[in-house]
mmCIF file of C-alpha atoms and ligand atoms in Angstrom:
data_model
loop_
_atom_site.group_PDB
_atom_site.id
_atom_site.type_symbol
_atom_site.label_atom_id
_atom_site.label_comp_id
_atom_site.label_asym_id
_atom_site.label_seq_id
_atom_site.Cartn_x
_atom_site.Cartn_y
_atom_site.Cartn_z
ATOM 1 C CA MET A 1 -1.223 54.713 -11.224
ATOM 2 C CA SER A 2 -1.821 52.886 -13.897
ATOM 3 C CA ALA A 3 -1.497 49.143 -13.717
ATOM 4 C CA GLN A 4 1.263 48.300 -16.709
ATOM 5 C CA PHE A 5 -0.548 46.490 -19.820
ATOM 6 C CA PRO A 6 -1.092 44.021 -20.169
ATOM 7 C CA VAL A 7 -1.573 42.160 -16.636
ATOM 8 C CA ALA A 8 -1.056 38.471 -15.832
ATOM 9 C CA ARG A 9 -4.373 37.506 -13.709
ATOM 10 C CA PRO A 10 -4.137 34.006 -12.634
ATOM 11 C CA ARG A 11 -6.827 34.484 -10.926
ATOM 12 C CA ARG A 12 -8.984 34.797 -13.915
ATOM 13 C CA LEU A 13 -9.342 30.948 -13.888
ATOM 14 C CA ARG A 14 -9.418 30.399 -10.017
ATOM 15 C CA ARG A 15 -12.891 32.624 -9.715
ATOM 16 C CA THR A 16 -15.575 29.695 -9.580
ATOM 17 C CA PRO A 17 -16.104 26.308 -8.614
ATOM 18 C CA ALA A 18 -16.473 25.460 -12.456
ATOM 19 C CA LEU A 19 -13.567 27.219 -13.645
ATOM 20 C CA ARG A 20 -11.174 25.888 -11.073
ATOM 21 C CA ARG A 21 -12.128 22.439 -12.079
ATOM 22 C CA MET A 22 -12.319 22.766 -15.605
ATOM 23 C CA VAL A 23 -8.327 24.029 -15.382
ATOM 24 C CA ALA A 24 -7.583 21.055 -12.589
ATOM 25 C CA GLU A 25 -4.382 19.710 -13.552
ATOM 26 C CA THR A 26 -5.325 16.629 -11.334
ATOM 27 C CA ARG A 27 -8.026 14.248 -11.243
ATOM 28 C CA LEU A 28 -8.431 11.545 -8.874
ATOM 29 C CA ALA A 29 -10.764 9.175 -9.812
ATOM 30 C CA PRO A 30 -12.002 5.822 -8.025
ATOM 31 C CA ALA A 31 -10.483 3.806 -9.865
ATOM 32 C CA ASP A 32 -6.794 5.052 -8.954
ATOM 33 C CA LEU A 33 -7.315 4.289 -5.216
ATOM 34 C CA VAL A 34 -6.350 0.959 -3.750
ATOM 35 C CA LEU A 35 -7.806 -0.372 -0.110
ATOM 36 C CA PRO A 36 -5.789 -2.268 2.307
ATOM 37 C CA MET A 37 -7.600 -4.415 4.472
ATOM 38 C CA PHE A 38 -6.904 -7.147 7.174
ATOM 39 C CA VAL A 39 -7.758 -10.334 7.735
ATOM 40 C CA LYS A 40 -7.596 -12.223 11.314
ATOM 41 C CA GLU A 41 -8.144 -15.908 11.854
ATOM 42 C CA GLY A 42 -9.771 -16.669 15.289
ATOM 43 C CA ILE A 43 -12.265 -13.831 15.543
ATOM 44 C CA ALA A 44 -15.652 -13.966 15.947
ATOM 45 C CA GLU A 45 -16.462 -10.288 15.405
ATOM 46 C CA PRO A 46 -14.479 -7.318 13.317
ATOM 47 C CA GLN A 47 -11.896 -5.681 15.945
ATOM 48 C CA PRO A 48 -10.969 -1.516 15.562
ATOM 49 C CA VAL A 49 -7.767 -0.873 15.412
ATOM 50 C CA ALA A 50 -6.975 1.485 17.872
ATOM 51 C CA SER A 51 -4.144 4.112 16.367
ATOM 52 C CA MET A 52 -6.427 3.756 13.134
ATOM 53 C CA PRO A 53 -9.619 4.883 13.924
ATOM 54 C CA GLY A 54 -11.871 3.208 11.401
ATOM 55 C CA VAL A 55 -9.545 0.671 10.223
ATOM 56 C CA PHE A 56 -10.653 -3.235 11.144
ATOM 57 C CA GLN A 57 -8.924 -6.352 11.553
ATOM 58 C CA HIS A 58 -11.771 -8.286 9.969
ATOM 59 C CA THR A 59 -13.859 -11.848 9.925
ATOM 60 C CA ARG A 60 -13.886 -13.379 6.926
ATOM 61 C CA ASP A 61 -17.910 -12.021 7.059
ATOM 62 C CA SER A 62 -16.804 -9.082 8.253
ATOM 63 C CA LEU A 63 -14.467 -9.028 5.188
ATOM 64 C CA ARG A 64 -16.031 -10.151 2.760
ATOM 65 C CA LYS A 65 -18.940 -7.072 3.443
ATOM 66 C CA ALA A 66 -16.261 -4.168 3.359
ATOM 67 C CA ALA A 67 -14.602 -4.695 -0.043
ATOM 68 C CA HIS A 68 -17.750 -5.243 -1.770
ATOM 69 C CA GLU A 69 -18.466 -1.700 -0.224
ATOM 70 C CA ALA A 70 -14.713 -0.867 -1.815
ATOM 71 C CA ALA A 71 -15.237 -2.501 -5.151
ATOM 72 C CA GLU A 72 -19.776 -0.311 -4.722
ATOM 73 C CA ALA A 73 -17.681 2.719 -4.388
ATOM 74 C CA GLY A 74 -15.413 1.881 -7.424
ATOM 75 C CA VAL A 75 -12.151 1.773 -6.493
ATOM 76 C CA GLY A 76 -9.504 0.202 -8.085
ATOM 77 C CA GLY A 77 -8.516 -2.775 -5.886
ATOM 78 C CA ILE A 78 -8.337 -4.091 -2.372
ATOM 79 C CA ILE A 79 -4.329 -5.931 -1.141
ATOM 80 C CA LEU A 80 -4.777 -8.340 1.426
ATOM 81 C CA PHE A 81 -3.163 -8.652 4.881
ATOM 82 C CA GLY A 82 -3.497 -11.549 6.936
ATOM 83 C CA ILE A 83 -3.070 -12.185 10.583
ATOM 84 C CA PRO A 84 -2.979 -15.770 11.390
ATOM 85 C CA ALA A 85 -3.606 -17.232 14.647
ATOM 86 C CA VAL A 86 -0.758 -19.079 15.411
ATOM 87 C CA LYS A 87 2.907 -17.783 14.377
ATOM 88 C CA ASP A 88 6.212 -19.465 13.531
ATOM 89 C CA GLY A 89 9.711 -18.875 13.436
ATOM 90 C CA THR A 90 8.895 -19.151 9.541
ATOM 91 C CA GLY A 91 6.150 -18.180 9.283
ATOM 92 C CA SER A 92 4.228 -21.420 7.982
ATOM 93 C CA ALA A 93 0.884 -20.113 7.864
ATOM 94 C CA ALA A 94 1.967 -17.896 4.900
ATOM 95 C CA ASP A 95 1.894 -20.286 1.886
ATOM 96 C CA ASP A 96 -0.830 -22.353 4.196
ATOM 97 C CA PRO A 97 -3.463 -23.107 1.208
ATOM 98 C CA ASP A 98 -5.619 -23.096 4.317
ATOM 99 C CA GLY A 99 -3.637 -20.063 5.857
ATOM 100 C CA ILE A 100 -6.658 -16.974 6.691
ATOM 101 C CA VAL A 101 -5.278 -14.933 3.847
ATOM 102 C CA GLN A 102 -5.995 -17.766 1.169
ATOM 103 C CA LEU A 103 -9.188 -18.677 2.805
ATOM 104 C CA ALA A 104 -10.441 -14.946 2.361
ATOM 105 C CA LEU A 105 -8.831 -14.689 -1.208
ATOM 106 C CA ARG A 106 -11.209 -17.178 -2.239
ATOM 107 C CA ASP A 107 -14.256 -15.525 -0.935
ATOM 108 C CA LEU A 108 -13.019 -12.250 -2.977
ATOM 109 C CA ALA A 109 -12.005 -13.602 -6.046
ATOM 110 C CA SER A 110 -15.347 -15.439 -6.058
ATOM 111 C CA ASP A 111 -17.126 -12.421 -4.934
ATOM 112 C CA LEU A 112 -15.376 -9.288 -6.387
ATOM 113 C CA GLY A 113 -15.167 -11.415 -9.862
ATOM 114 C CA ASP A 114 -14.052 -8.236 -12.186
ATOM 115 C CA ALA A 115 -15.277 -5.417 -9.972
ATOM 116 C CA ALA A 116 -12.413 -4.700 -8.530
ATOM 117 C CA VAL A 117 -8.338 -5.905 -8.540
ATOM 118 C CA VAL A 118 -7.908 -8.493 -5.877
ATOM 119 C CA MET A 119 -4.521 -7.859 -4.206
ATOM 120 C CA THR A 120 -1.928 -9.382 -1.857
ATOM 121 C CA ASP A 121 1.024 -8.049 0.414
ATOM 122 C CA LEU A 122 3.537 -10.820 0.095
ATOM 123 C CA CYS A 123 5.560 -10.865 3.355
ATOM 124 C CA LEU A 124 6.419 -12.679 6.492
ATOM 125 C CA ASP A 125 6.034 -10.357 9.443
ATOM 126 C CA GLU A 126 2.395 -10.712 9.952
ATOM 127 C CA TYR A 127 2.887 -15.033 10.305
ATOM 128 C CA THR A 128 6.770 -14.955 11.950
ATOM 129 C CA ASP A 129 6.543 -15.070 15.844
ATOM 130 C CA HIS A 130 9.456 -12.988 15.616
ATOM 131 C CA GLY A 131 7.933 -10.416 13.684
ATOM 132 C CA HIS A 132 10.371 -9.639 11.087
ATOM 133 C CA CYS A 133 9.638 -9.900 7.069
ATOM 134 C CA GLY A 134 12.047 -12.661 6.930
ATOM 135 C CA ILE A 135 13.820 -16.034 8.552
ATOM 136 C CA VAL A 136 15.765 -15.201 11.200
ATOM 137 C CA THR A 137 19.452 -16.843 12.041
ATOM 138 C CA GLY A 138 20.832 -17.634 15.353
ATOM 139 C CA ALA A 139 22.747 -14.741 15.496
ATOM 140 C CA GLY A 140 19.634 -12.310 14.609
ATOM 141 C CA GLU A 141 19.836 -11.347 10.950
ATOM 142 C CA ILE A 142 17.613 -11.935 8.274
ATOM 143 C CA GLU A 143 18.539 -14.328 5.353
ATOM 144 C CA ASN A 144 18.072 -12.825 1.983
ATOM 145 C CA ASP A 145 18.486 -16.021 0.421
ATOM 146 C CA ALA A 146 16.371 -18.563 2.390
ATOM 147 C CA THR A 147 13.764 -15.894 2.633
ATOM 148 C CA LEU A 148 13.453 -15.344 -1.168
ATOM 149 C CA GLU A 149 12.486 -19.534 -0.969
ATOM 150 C CA ARG A 150 9.591 -18.473 1.697
ATOM 151 C CA TYR A 151 8.342 -15.518 -0.712
ATOM 152 C CA ALA A 152 8.522 -18.145 -3.984
ATOM 153 C CA SER A 153 6.502 -20.856 -2.309
ATOM 154 C CA ILE A 154 4.268 -17.744 -0.801
ATOM 155 C CA ALA A 155 3.818 -16.161 -3.898
ATOM 156 C CA VAL A 156 2.304 -19.620 -5.736
ATOM 157 C CA ALA A 157 0.138 -20.288 -2.680
ATOM 158 C CA GLN A 158 -1.204 -16.988 -3.122
ATOM 159 C CA ALA A 159 -1.775 -17.030 -6.445
ATOM 160 C CA GLU A 160 -3.399 -20.609 -6.550
ATOM 161 C CA ALA A 161 -6.057 -19.147 -3.938
ATOM 162 C CA GLY A 162 -6.682 -16.308 -6.714
ATOM 163 C CA SER A 163 -4.591 -13.111 -6.113
ATOM 164 C CA ALA A 164 -4.304 -11.420 -9.246
ATOM 165 C CA VAL A 165 -1.166 -9.266 -8.298
ATOM 166 C CA VAL A 166 1.001 -10.058 -5.435
ATOM 167 C CA GLY A 167 3.048 -7.332 -3.693
ATOM 168 C CA PRO A 168 6.499 -8.452 -2.611
ATOM 169 C CA SER A 169 7.246 -6.315 0.512
ATOM 170 C CA GLY A 170 9.512 -8.179 2.268
ATOM 171 C CA MET A 171 13.109 -5.584 0.623
ATOM 172 C CA MET A 172 14.956 -8.587 0.269
ATOM 173 C CA ASP A 173 17.213 -8.659 -2.845
ATOM 174 C CA GLY A 174 16.529 -10.570 -5.805
ATOM 175 C CA GLN A 175 12.517 -11.119 -4.993
ATOM 176 C CA VAL A 176 10.838 -10.381 -7.833
ATOM 177 C CA ALA A 177 13.158 -12.918 -10.092
ATOM 178 C CA ALA A 178 12.575 -15.232 -7.527
ATOM 179 C CA ILE A 179 8.724 -14.733 -7.511
ATOM 180 C CA ARG A 180 8.545 -14.299 -10.963
ATOM 181 C CA ARG A 181 10.238 -17.923 -11.699
ATOM 182 C CA ALA A 182 8.239 -19.729 -9.394
ATOM 183 C CA LEU A 183 4.694 -18.201 -10.227
ATOM 184 C CA ASP A 184 5.885 -19.088 -14.054
ATOM 185 C CA THR A 185 7.194 -22.464 -12.997
ATOM 186 C CA ALA A 186 3.844 -22.947 -11.451
ATOM 187 C CA GLY A 187 1.812 -21.956 -14.040
ATOM 188 C CA PHE A 188 0.796 -18.699 -13.186
ATOM 189 C CA ALA A 189 2.287 -16.377 -15.614
ATOM 190 C CA ASP A 190 -0.537 -14.272 -15.439
ATOM 191 C CA THR A 191 -0.115 -12.892 -12.214
ATOM 192 C CA ALA A 192 0.967 -9.972 -11.602
ATOM 193 C CA ILE A 193 3.701 -8.789 -9.575
ATOM 194 C CA LEU A 194 3.592 -5.287 -7.697
ATOM 195 C CA GLY A 195 7.618 -4.553 -6.380
ATOM 196 C CA TYR A 196 7.214 -2.592 -3.214
ATOM 197 C CA SER A 197 10.501 -1.188 -5.085
ATOM 198 C CA VAL A 198 11.008 1.722 -2.961
ATOM 199 C CA LYS A 199 10.347 0.787 0.708
ATOM 200 C CA TYR A 200 11.958 3.627 3.620
ATOM 201 C CA ALA A 201 12.613 1.999 6.833
ATOM 202 C CA SER A 202 10.058 4.332 8.382
ATOM 203 C CA ALA A 203 8.368 5.592 11.459
ATOM 204 C CA TYR A 204 5.064 6.002 9.992
ATOM 205 C CA TYR A 205 4.933 2.652 9.878
ATOM 206 C CA GLY A 206 3.870 2.504 13.492
ATOM 207 C CA PRO A 207 -0.288 1.746 13.548
ATOM 208 C CA PHE A 208 -0.005 -1.035 11.155
ATOM 209 C CA ARG A 209 1.936 -2.456 13.617
ATOM 210 C CA ASP A 210 -0.701 -2.542 15.511
ATOM 211 C CA ALA A 211 -3.112 -3.903 12.859
ATOM 212 C CA ALA A 212 -0.934 -6.622 11.797
ATOM 213 C CA GLU A 213 0.391 -7.056 14.993
ATOM 214 C CA CYS A 214 3.840 -7.267 13.301
ATOM 215 C CA ALA A 215 6.222 -5.135 15.764
ATOM 216 C CA PRO A 216 9.473 -6.586 15.696
ATOM 217 C CA GLN A 217 10.345 -8.477 18.715
ATOM 218 C CA PHE A 218 13.689 -7.322 18.698
ATOM 219 C CA GLY A 219 16.240 -5.110 16.152
ATOM 220 C CA ASP A 220 14.538 -3.153 13.281
ATOM 221 C CA ARG A 221 14.122 -3.537 9.678
ATOM 222 C CA SER A 222 16.817 -1.008 9.223
ATOM 223 C CA THR A 223 19.122 -3.730 7.304
ATOM 224 C CA HIS A 224 16.685 -4.168 4.722
ATOM 225 C CA GLN A 225 14.515 -1.076 4.374
ATOM 226 C CA GLN A 226 16.389 2.231 2.956
ATOM 227 C CA ASP A 227 17.541 4.898 4.635
ATOM 228 C CA PRO A 228 15.143 8.267 4.236
ATOM 229 C CA ALA A 229 18.523 10.096 3.533
ATOM 230 C CA ASN A 230 18.612 8.111 -0.033
ATOM 231 C CA ALA A 231 17.090 9.170 -3.369
ATOM 232 C CA ASP A 232 19.547 7.864 -6.032
ATOM 233 C CA GLU A 233 18.994 4.475 -4.413
ATOM 234 C CA SER A 234 15.688 4.551 -5.233
ATOM 235 C CA LEU A 235 15.274 4.463 -8.749
ATOM 236 C CA ARG A 236 18.974 1.804 -8.037
ATOM 237 C CA GLU A 237 15.870 -0.524 -6.645
ATOM 238 C CA VAL A 238 13.437 0.292 -8.719
ATOM 239 C CA PHE A 239 15.305 -0.785 -12.016
ATOM 240 C CA LEU A 240 16.172 -3.421 -10.556
ATOM 241 C CA ASP A 241 12.783 -5.093 -9.796
ATOM 242 C CA LEU A 242 11.418 -4.155 -13.643
ATOM 243 C CA ASP A 243 14.950 -5.849 -14.676
ATOM 244 C CA GLU A 244 13.721 -8.584 -12.496
ATOM 245 C CA GLY A 245 9.960 -8.947 -13.910
ATOM 246 C CA ALA A 246 7.989 -6.269 -11.666
ATOM 247 C CA ASP A 247 4.581 -5.072 -13.314
ATOM 248 C CA MET A 248 4.616 -1.657 -11.426
ATOM 249 C CA VAL A 249 6.308 -0.111 -8.791
ATOM 250 C CA MET A 250 5.442 1.188 -5.601
ATOM 251 C CA VAL A 251 6.784 4.169 -3.043
ATOM 252 C CA LYS A 252 5.568 3.763 -0.096
ATOM 253 C CA PRO A 253 5.567 6.221 2.277
ATOM 254 C CA ALA A 254 4.066 8.357 -0.160
ATOM 255 C CA GLY A 255 3.473 11.494 1.789
ATOM 256 C CA ALA A 256 6.846 12.132 3.162
ATOM 257 C CA TYR A 257 7.999 10.934 -0.470
ATOM 258 C CA LEU A 258 6.359 12.845 -2.800
ATOM 259 C CA ASP A 259 9.741 13.714 -4.539
ATOM 260 C CA ILE A 260 10.419 10.293 -4.792
ATOM 261 C CA VAL A 261 7.417 9.599 -6.139
ATOM 262 C CA ARG A 262 7.855 12.387 -8.773
ATOM 263 C CA ARG A 263 11.207 11.089 -9.604
ATOM 264 C CA VAL A 264 10.413 7.425 -10.009
ATOM 265 C CA ARG A 265 7.336 8.783 -12.485
ATOM 266 C CA ASP A 266 9.505 10.757 -14.855
ATOM 267 C CA ALA A 267 12.115 7.616 -14.985
ATOM 268 C CA VAL A 268 9.803 4.526 -15.786
ATOM 269 C CA ASP A 269 6.850 3.656 -18.506
ATOM 270 C CA VAL A 270 5.373 1.134 -16.048
ATOM 271 C CA PRO A 271 1.916 2.000 -13.189
ATOM 272 C CA VAL A 272 3.672 3.596 -10.463
ATOM 273 C CA ALA A 273 1.630 3.056 -6.589
ATOM 274 C CA ALA A 274 1.995 5.560 -3.449
ATOM 275 C CA TYR A 275 0.818 3.823 -0.263
ATOM 276 C CA GLN A 276 -0.104 6.511 1.955
ATOM 277 C CA VAL A 277 0.760 4.423 5.302
ATOM 278 C CA SER A 278 -1.296 4.189 8.440
ATOM 279 C CA GLY A 279 0.921 6.382 10.112
ATOM 280 C CA GLU A 280 -0.169 9.393 7.838
ATOM 281 C CA TYR A 281 -3.338 8.481 8.332
ATOM 282 C CA ALA A 282 -3.473 8.391 12.140
ATOM 283 C CA MET A 283 -2.127 11.706 11.675
ATOM 284 C CA ILE A 284 -4.924 13.379 9.902
ATOM 285 C CA GLU A 285 -7.379 11.164 11.877
ATOM 286 C CA ALA A 286 -5.857 12.629 14.940
ATOM 287 C CA ALA A 287 -5.664 16.437 14.516
ATOM 288 C CA ALA A 288 -8.685 16.080 12.989
ATOM 289 C CA GLU A 289 -10.259 14.813 16.116
ATOM 290 C CA LYS A 290 -8.933 17.366 18.138
ATOM 291 C CA GLY A 291 -10.420 19.806 16.059
ATOM 292 C CA TRP A 292 -6.937 20.924 14.783
ATOM 293 C CA ILE A 293 -7.623 20.626 10.889
ATOM 294 C CA ASP A 294 -10.604 20.019 8.587
ATOM 295 C CA ARG A 295 -10.288 15.733 7.950
ATOM 296 C CA ASP A 296 -12.214 15.604 4.827
ATOM 297 C CA ARG A 297 -10.426 18.691 3.063
ATOM 298 C CA THR A 298 -7.146 17.240 4.541
ATOM 299 C CA ILE A 299 -7.310 13.769 3.287
ATOM 300 C CA MET A 300 -8.665 14.627 -0.418
ATOM 301 C CA GLU A 301 -6.192 17.124 -0.312
ATOM 302 C CA SER A 302 -3.148 14.738 0.923
ATOM 303 C CA LEU A 303 -4.596 12.327 -2.228
ATOM 304 C CA THR A 304 -4.664 14.727 -4.924
ATOM 305 C CA SER A 305 -0.987 15.783 -3.757
ATOM 306 C CA ILE A 306 0.291 12.255 -4.500
ATOM 307 C CA ARG A 307 -1.394 12.103 -7.133
ATOM 308 C CA ARG A 308 -0.029 15.471 -8.416
ATOM 309 C CA ALA A 309 3.418 14.209 -7.660
ATOM 310 C CA GLY A 310 3.207 11.149 -9.809
ATOM 311 C CA ALA A 311 1.267 8.335 -8.606
ATOM 312 C CA ASP A 312 -1.374 6.438 -10.883
ATOM 313 C CA ILE A 313 -2.415 4.377 -8.254
ATOM 314 C CA VAL A 314 -2.934 5.320 -4.792
ATOM 315 C CA LEU A 315 -3.365 2.380 -1.604
ATOM 316 C CA THR A 316 -5.261 4.364 1.625
ATOM 317 C CA TYR A 317 -6.871 3.430 4.100
ATOM 318 C CA TRP A 318 -9.660 6.508 3.205
ATOM 319 C CA ALA A 319 -10.049 4.423 -0.205
ATOM 320 C CA THR A 320 -13.730 3.496 0.063
ATOM 321 C CA GLU A 321 -14.718 7.162 1.652
ATOM 322 C CA ALA A 322 -12.420 8.877 -0.871
ATOM 323 C CA ALA A 323 -13.890 6.688 -3.973
ATOM 324 C CA ARG A 324 -17.783 7.296 -2.595
ATOM 325 C CA ARG A 325 -16.752 10.898 -2.778
ATOM 326 C CA LEU A 326 -15.788 11.674 -5.780
ATOM 327 C CA SER A 327 -18.493 9.292 -7.967
HETATM 328 C C1 PBG B 1 4.831 -5.456 5.795
HETATM 329 C C2 PBG B 1 4.658 -4.093 5.946
HETATM 330 C C3 PBG B 1 4.395 -2.836 6.190
HETATM 331 C C4 PBG B 1 3.709 -2.020 6.211
HETATM 332 C C5 PBG B 1 3.251 -2.876 4.575
HETATM 333 N N1 PBG B 1 3.755 -4.097 4.365
HETATM 334 C C6 PBG B 1 5.169 -3.187 7.637
HETATM 335 C C7 PBG B 1 6.431 -2.826 7.357
HETATM 336 O O1 PBG B 1 7.322 -2.675 6.769
HETATM 337 O O2 PBG B 1 7.074 -2.991 8.708
HETATM 338 C C8 PBG B 1 3.371 -0.953 6.283
HETATM 339 C C9 PBG B 1 2.148 -0.203 6.035
HETATM 340 C C10 PBG B 1 1.481 0.519 6.712
HETATM 341 O O3 PBG B 1 2.032 1.143 7.683
HETATM 342 O O4 PBG B 1 0.014 0.880 6.724
HETATM 343 N N2 PBG B 1 4.776 -6.622 5.624
#
């Protein structure tokens, strides 16, 4: 029996690598990638993070070296997290001009210049002794508005030390407005805000809490981070952040929330970032170590999928490695 004519043959365009490359709908480039980095006060050598093979808590020196390598690979930017030697109830190291993040920021801002964007995570959980993202009341609740005052002060300290983009990740209501106002008042009208607008209360952050030493000492983050069951709520969060002055918005985690990345991409006209978080990284590394998946292919597939879902910018712990592979 002869086939019906004309026969649709999608396989024609998949026949050779050159054809596949030419017709690819999604492209990944080094500049799309942002590397999250950790710098820790009071260590003499970089410390490997057990649950994230290949990721380190850096010294100031090793951070400079790794940031230089990332920039040389062509990444779009780096986003810095700090781990202070001493934590307290209000996270006072977070906005100390001589705190570890501010010191490291000054190093990177002068080292990197315009080679890559130097950004900062803006939160309190790495700095508080209770591990929460805000000021905690006697009853163990996180006080929204008292926390905003802390975030405003941290934003100014980070901008002063050279952060080009601050990324508030604490999910307090009104945080973008409070930070925008503080930055403008202090003369940092040009410092941009990347809102972690859509941030779920996710089990995928597990390994990060080792890396940043910020596991909550009691309770969890589900009174401020979003319920994984909700999708429409993400658009409300995004529009609030844009109204408050966010320049870019982020969805986090990425892999389990690609539907949300797509909905946000379709709803806004600002750059959309997605954060491939520590648990996504750890799962692929662990399965690859067991020989159960092809590590390199899985990494590139995961990043391509996040871009295909609509993210312009992907935060990933593989940024340097993937950028090298792409260039
Ligand atoms: C909060 C913050 C977290 C992550 C980034 N910023 C942890 C949390 O909300 O518990 C997680 C990132 C990751 O898992 O890779 N400062």
